[in-house]
PDB file of C-alpha atoms in Angstrom:
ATOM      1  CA  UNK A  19     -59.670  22.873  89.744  1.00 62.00           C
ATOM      2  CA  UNK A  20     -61.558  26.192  89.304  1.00 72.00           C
ATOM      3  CA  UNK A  21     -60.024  27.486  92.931  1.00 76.00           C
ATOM      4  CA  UNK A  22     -56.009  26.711  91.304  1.00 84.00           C
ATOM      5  CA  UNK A  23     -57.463  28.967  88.159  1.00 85.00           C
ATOM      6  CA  UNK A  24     -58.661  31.977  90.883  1.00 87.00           C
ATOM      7  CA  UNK A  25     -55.787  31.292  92.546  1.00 87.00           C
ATOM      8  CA  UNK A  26     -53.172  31.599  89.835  1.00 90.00           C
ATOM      9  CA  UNK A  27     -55.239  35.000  88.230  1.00 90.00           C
ATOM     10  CA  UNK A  28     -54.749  36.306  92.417  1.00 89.00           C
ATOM     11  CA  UNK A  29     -51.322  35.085  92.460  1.00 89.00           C
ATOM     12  CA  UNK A  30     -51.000  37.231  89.259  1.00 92.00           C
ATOM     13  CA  UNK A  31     -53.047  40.135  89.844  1.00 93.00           C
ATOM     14  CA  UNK A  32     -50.697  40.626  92.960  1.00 92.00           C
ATOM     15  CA  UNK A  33     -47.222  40.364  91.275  1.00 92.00           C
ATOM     16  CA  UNK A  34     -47.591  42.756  88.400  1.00 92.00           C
ATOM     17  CA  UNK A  35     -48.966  45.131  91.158  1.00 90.00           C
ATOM     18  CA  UNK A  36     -46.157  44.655  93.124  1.00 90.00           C
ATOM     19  CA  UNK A  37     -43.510  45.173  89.934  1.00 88.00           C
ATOM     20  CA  UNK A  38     -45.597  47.988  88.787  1.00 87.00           C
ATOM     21  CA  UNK A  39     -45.252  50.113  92.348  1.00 88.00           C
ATOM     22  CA  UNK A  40     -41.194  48.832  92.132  1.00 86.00           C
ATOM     23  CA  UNK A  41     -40.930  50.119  88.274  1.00 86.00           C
ATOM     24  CA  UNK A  42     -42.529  53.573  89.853  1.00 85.00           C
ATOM     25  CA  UNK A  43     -40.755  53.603  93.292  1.00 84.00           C
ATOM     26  CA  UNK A  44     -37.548  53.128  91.516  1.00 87.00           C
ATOM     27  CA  UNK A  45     -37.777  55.735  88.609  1.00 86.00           C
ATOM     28  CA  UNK A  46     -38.183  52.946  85.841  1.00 89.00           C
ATOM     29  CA  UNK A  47     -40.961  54.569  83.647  1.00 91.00           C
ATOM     30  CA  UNK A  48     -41.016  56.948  81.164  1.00 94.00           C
ATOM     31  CA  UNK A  49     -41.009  61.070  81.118  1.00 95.00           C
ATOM     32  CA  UNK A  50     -40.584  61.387  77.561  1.00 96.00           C
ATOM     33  CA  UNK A  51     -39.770  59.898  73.992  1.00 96.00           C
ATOM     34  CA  UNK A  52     -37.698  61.448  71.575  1.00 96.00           C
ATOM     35  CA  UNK A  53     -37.873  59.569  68.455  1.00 93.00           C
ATOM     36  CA  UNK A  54     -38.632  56.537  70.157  1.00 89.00           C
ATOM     37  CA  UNK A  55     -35.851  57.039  72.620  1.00 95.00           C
ATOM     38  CA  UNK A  56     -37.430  56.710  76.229  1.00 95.00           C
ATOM     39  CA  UNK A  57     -35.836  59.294  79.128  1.00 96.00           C
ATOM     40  CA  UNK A  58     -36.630  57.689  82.566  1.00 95.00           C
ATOM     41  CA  UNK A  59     -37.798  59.332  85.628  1.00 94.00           C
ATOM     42  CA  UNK A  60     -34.833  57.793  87.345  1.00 94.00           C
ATOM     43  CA  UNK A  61     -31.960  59.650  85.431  1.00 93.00           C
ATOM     44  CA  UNK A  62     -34.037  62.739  84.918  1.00 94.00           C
ATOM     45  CA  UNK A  63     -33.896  62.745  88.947  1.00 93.00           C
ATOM     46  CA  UNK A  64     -30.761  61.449  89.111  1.00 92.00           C
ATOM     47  CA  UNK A  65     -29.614  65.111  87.088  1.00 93.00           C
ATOM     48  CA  UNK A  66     -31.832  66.869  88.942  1.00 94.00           C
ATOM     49  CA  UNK A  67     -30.073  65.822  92.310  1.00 92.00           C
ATOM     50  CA  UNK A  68     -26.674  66.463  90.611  1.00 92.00           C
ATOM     51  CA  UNK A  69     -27.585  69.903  89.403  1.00 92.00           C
ATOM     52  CA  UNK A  70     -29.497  71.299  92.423  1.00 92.00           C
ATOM     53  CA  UNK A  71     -27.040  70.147  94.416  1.00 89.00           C
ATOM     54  CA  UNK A  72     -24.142  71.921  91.944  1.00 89.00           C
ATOM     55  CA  UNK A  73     -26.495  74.997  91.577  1.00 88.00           C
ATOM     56  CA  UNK A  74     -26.825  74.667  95.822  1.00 86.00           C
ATOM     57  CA  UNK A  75     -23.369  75.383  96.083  1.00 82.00           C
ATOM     58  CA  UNK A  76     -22.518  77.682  93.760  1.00 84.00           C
ATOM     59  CA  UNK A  77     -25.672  80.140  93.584  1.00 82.00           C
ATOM     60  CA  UNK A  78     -26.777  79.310  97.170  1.00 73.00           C
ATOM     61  CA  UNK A  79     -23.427  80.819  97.964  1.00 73.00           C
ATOM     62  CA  UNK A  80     -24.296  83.925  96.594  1.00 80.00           C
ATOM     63  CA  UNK A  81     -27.719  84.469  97.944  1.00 76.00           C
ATOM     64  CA  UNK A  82     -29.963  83.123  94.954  1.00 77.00           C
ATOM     65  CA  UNK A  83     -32.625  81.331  96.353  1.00 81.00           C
ATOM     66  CA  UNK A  84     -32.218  77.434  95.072  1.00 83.00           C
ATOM     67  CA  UNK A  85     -35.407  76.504  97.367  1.00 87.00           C
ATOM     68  CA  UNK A  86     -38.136  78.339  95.406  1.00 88.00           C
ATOM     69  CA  UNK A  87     -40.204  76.201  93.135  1.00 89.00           C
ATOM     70  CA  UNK A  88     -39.693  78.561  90.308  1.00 88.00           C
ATOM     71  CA  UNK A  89     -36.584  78.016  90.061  1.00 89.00           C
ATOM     72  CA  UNK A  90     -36.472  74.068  90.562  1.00 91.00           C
ATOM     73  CA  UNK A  91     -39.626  73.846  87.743  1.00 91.00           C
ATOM     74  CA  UNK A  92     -36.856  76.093  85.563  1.00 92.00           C
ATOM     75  CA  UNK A  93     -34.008  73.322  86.250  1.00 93.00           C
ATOM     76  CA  UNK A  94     -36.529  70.274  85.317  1.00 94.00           C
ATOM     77  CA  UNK A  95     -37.121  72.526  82.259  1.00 95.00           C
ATOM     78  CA  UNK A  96     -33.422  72.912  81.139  1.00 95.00           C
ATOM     79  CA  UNK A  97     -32.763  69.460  82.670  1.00 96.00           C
ATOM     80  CA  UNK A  98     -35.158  67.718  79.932  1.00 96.00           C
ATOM     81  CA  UNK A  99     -33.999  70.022  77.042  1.00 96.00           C
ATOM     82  CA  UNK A 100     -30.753  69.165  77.842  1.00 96.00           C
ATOM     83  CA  UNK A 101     -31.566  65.497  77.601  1.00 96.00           C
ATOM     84  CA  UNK A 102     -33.586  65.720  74.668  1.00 96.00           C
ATOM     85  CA  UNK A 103     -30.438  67.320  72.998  1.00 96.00           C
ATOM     86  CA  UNK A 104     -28.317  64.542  74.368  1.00 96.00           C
ATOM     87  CA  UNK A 105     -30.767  62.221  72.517  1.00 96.00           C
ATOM     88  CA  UNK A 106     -30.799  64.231  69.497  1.00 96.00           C
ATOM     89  CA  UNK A 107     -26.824  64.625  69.252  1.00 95.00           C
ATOM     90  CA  UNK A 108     -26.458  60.601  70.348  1.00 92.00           C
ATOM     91  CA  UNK A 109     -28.810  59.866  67.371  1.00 92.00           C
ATOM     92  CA  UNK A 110     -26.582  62.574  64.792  1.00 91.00           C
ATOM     93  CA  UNK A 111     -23.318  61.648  65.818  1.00 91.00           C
ATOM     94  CA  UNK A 112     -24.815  57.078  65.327  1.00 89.00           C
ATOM     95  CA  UNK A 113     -25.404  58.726  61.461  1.00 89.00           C
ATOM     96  CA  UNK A 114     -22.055  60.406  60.933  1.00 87.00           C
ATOM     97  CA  UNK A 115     -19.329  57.769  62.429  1.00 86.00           C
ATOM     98  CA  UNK A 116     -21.541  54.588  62.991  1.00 82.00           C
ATOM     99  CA  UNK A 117     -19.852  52.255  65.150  1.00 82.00           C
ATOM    100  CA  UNK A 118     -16.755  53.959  65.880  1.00 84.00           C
ATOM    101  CA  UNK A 119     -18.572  56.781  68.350  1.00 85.00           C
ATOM    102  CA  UNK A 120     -17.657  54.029  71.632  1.00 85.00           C
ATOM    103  CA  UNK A 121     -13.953  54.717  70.658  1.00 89.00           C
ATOM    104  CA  UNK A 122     -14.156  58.358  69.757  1.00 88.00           C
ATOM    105  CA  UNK A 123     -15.874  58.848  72.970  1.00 89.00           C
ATOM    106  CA  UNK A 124     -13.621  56.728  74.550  1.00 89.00           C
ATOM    107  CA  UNK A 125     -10.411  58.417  73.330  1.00 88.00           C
ATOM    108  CA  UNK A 126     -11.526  62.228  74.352  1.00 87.00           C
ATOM    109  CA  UNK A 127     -12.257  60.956  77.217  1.00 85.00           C
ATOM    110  CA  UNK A 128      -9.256  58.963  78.033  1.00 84.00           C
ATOM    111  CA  UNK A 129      -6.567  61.837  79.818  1.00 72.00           C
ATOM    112  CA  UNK A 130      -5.099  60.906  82.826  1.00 64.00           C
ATOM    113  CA  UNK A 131      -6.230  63.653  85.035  1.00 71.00           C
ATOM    114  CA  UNK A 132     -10.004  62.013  84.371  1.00 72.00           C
ATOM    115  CA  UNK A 133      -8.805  59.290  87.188  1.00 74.00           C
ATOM    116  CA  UNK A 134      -7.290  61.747  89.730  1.00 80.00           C
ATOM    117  CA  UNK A 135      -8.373  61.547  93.718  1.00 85.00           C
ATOM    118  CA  UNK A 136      -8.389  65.427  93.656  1.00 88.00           C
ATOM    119  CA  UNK A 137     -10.790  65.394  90.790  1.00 85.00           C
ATOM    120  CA  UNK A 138     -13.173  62.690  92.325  1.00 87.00           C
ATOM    121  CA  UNK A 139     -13.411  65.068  95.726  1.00 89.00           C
ATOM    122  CA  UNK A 140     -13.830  67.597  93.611  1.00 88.00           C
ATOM    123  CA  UNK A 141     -16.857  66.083  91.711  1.00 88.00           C
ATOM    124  CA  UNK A 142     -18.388  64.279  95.521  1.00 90.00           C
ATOM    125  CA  UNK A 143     -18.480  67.952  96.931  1.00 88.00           C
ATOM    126  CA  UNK A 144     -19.223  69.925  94.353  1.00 87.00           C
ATOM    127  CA  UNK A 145     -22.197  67.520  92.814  1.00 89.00           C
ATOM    128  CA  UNK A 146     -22.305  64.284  94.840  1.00 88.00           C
ATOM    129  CA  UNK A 147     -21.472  62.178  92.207  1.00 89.00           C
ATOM    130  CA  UNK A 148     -18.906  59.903  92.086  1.00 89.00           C
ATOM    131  CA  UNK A 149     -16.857  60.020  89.269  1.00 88.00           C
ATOM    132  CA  UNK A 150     -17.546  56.741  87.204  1.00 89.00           C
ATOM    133  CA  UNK A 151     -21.451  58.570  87.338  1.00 91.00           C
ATOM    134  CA  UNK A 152     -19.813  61.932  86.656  1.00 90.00           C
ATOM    135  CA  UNK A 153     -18.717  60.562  83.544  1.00 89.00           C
ATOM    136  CA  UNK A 154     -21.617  58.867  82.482  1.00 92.00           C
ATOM    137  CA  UNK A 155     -24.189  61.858  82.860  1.00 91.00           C
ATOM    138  CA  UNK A 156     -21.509  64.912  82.571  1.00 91.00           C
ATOM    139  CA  UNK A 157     -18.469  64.129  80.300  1.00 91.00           C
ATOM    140  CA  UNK A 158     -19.856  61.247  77.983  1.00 93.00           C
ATOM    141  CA  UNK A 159     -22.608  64.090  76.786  1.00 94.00           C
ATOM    142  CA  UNK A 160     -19.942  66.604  76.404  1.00 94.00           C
ATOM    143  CA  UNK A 161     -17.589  64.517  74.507  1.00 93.00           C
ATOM    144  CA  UNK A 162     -20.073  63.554  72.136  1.00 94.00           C
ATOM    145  CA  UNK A 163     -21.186  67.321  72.080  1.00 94.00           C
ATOM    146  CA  UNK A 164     -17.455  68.247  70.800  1.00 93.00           C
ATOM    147  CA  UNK A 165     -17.105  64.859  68.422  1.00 92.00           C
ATOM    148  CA  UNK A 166     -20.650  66.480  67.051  1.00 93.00           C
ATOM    149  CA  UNK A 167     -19.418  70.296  66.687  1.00 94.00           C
ATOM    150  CA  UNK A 168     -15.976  68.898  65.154  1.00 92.00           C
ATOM    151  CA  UNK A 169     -17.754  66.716  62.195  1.00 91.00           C
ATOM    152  CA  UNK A 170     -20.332  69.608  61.678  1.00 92.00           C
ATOM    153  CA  UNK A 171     -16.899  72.300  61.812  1.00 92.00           C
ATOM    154  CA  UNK A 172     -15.582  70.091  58.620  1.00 91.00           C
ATOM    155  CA  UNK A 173     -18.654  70.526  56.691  1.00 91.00           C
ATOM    156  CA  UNK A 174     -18.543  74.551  57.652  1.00 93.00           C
ATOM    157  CA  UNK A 175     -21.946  74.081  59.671  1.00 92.00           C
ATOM    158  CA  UNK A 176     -22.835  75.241  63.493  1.00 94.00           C
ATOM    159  CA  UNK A 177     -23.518  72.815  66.035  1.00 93.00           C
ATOM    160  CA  UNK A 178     -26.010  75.753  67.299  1.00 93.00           C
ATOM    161  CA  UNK A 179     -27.731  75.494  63.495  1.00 94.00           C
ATOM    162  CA  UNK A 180     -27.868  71.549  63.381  1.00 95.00           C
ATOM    163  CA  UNK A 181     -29.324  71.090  66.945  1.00 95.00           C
ATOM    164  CA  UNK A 182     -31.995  73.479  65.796  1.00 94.00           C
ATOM    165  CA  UNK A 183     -33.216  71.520  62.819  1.00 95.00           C
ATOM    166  CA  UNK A 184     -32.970  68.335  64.769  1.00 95.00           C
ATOM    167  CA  UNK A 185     -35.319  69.497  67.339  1.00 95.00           C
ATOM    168  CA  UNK A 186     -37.719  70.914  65.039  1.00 94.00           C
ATOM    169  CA  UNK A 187     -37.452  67.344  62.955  1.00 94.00           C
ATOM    170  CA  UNK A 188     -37.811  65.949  66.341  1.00 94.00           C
ATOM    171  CA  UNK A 189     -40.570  63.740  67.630  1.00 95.00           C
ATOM    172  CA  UNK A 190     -41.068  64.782  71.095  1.00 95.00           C
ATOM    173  CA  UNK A 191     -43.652  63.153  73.571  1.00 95.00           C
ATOM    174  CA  UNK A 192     -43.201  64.825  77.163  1.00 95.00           C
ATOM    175  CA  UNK A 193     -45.262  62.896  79.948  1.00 93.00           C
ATOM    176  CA  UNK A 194     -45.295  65.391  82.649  1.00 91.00           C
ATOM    177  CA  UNK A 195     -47.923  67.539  82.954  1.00 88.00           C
ATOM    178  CA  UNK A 196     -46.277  70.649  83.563  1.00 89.00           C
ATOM    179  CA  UNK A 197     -44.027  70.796  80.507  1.00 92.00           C
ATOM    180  CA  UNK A 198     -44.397  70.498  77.404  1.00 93.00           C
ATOM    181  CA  UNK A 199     -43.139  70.228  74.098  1.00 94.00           C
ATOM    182  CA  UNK A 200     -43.488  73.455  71.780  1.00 92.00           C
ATOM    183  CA  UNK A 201     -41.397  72.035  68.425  1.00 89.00           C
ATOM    184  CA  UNK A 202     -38.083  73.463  69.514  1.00 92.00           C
ATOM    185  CA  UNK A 203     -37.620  72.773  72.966  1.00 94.00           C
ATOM    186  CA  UNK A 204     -39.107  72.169  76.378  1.00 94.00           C
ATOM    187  CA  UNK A 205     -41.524  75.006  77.864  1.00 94.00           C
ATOM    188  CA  UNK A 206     -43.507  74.915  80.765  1.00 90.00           C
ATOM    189  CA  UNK A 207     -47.071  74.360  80.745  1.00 80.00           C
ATOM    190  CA  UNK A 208     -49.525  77.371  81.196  1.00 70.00           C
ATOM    191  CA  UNK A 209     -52.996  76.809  83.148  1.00 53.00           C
ATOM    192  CA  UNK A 210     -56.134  77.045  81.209  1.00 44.00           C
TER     193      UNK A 210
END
């Protein structure tokens, strides 16, 4: 009987171990919170691939160099505020329409030339994404971006104004250690 109980706690021991490395391995834990929003390692690298690979071509092209750490500590930097933003607009825009954001998102979104071969080539070569993921981390944001800036244009304010106040409303908990959080957006770390 008391080898089944050692047994079972082994048996235990052993499997969240094993889900714990897979949650890491695989991106599933958290990098920040924003107002008890989580952002995961995995999409935060997920942009990062998109973006160095986008800045790769573009900048690489014209002799920047992409491969310093500077600058990819910089692109983690504007990465995060980005998604913190995202986060913060997602959140605004939930207030304003409620449950009609899906099918304003859905309707900017839903011009033909969004489903074109040329545009999915376009989108593999120039960030390696396909297009259903090109969507989800590039044009959803924007769309709800514009939906954001158009309800804020009707009540004569700037999206530039609002996104301020939200961020410095915003509760911010950044779980990397080399950036932090300094009440209005993402900064990196300095050595003491």
């Amino acid at each position: 009987m008391k080898t089944n109980h050692y047994f079972i706690i082994l048996l235990s021991i052993l499997f969240l171990g094993l889900g714990g490395y897979y949650l890491v391995h695989f991106g599933y834990y958290p990098v920040a919170f924003v107002n008890s929003k989580m952002i995961l390692a995995r999409s935060m690298n997920n942009d990062f691939v998109a973006a160095y690979q986008y800045y790769g071509n573009v900048l690489g092209a014209q002799g920047t160099d992409v491969k310093s750490e500077g600058f990819k500590r910089e692109l983690h930097r504007q990465l995060l505020n980005r998604a913190i933003d995202n986060i913060l607009i997602g959140g605004g825009l939930e207030t304003i329409v409620g449950n009609d954001l899906a099918q304003l998102v859905e309707n900017k979104l839903s011009a033909p030339n969004l489903k074109s071969k040329e545009l999915a080539d376009s989108v593999e070569s120039l960030y390696g994404l396909s297009l259903p993921e090109f969507r989800e981390l590039v044009l959803v944001p924007q769309a709800e971006r514009e939906i954001l800036e158009g309800r804020l244009t009707l009540q004569k304010k700037e999206l530039s104004d609002w996104l301020t106040e939200a961020r410095g409303l915003a509760r911010v908990w950044i779980l990397l250690p080399n950036l932090s959080w300094n009440g209005k957006e993402v900064v990196v770390a300095t050595d003491k």
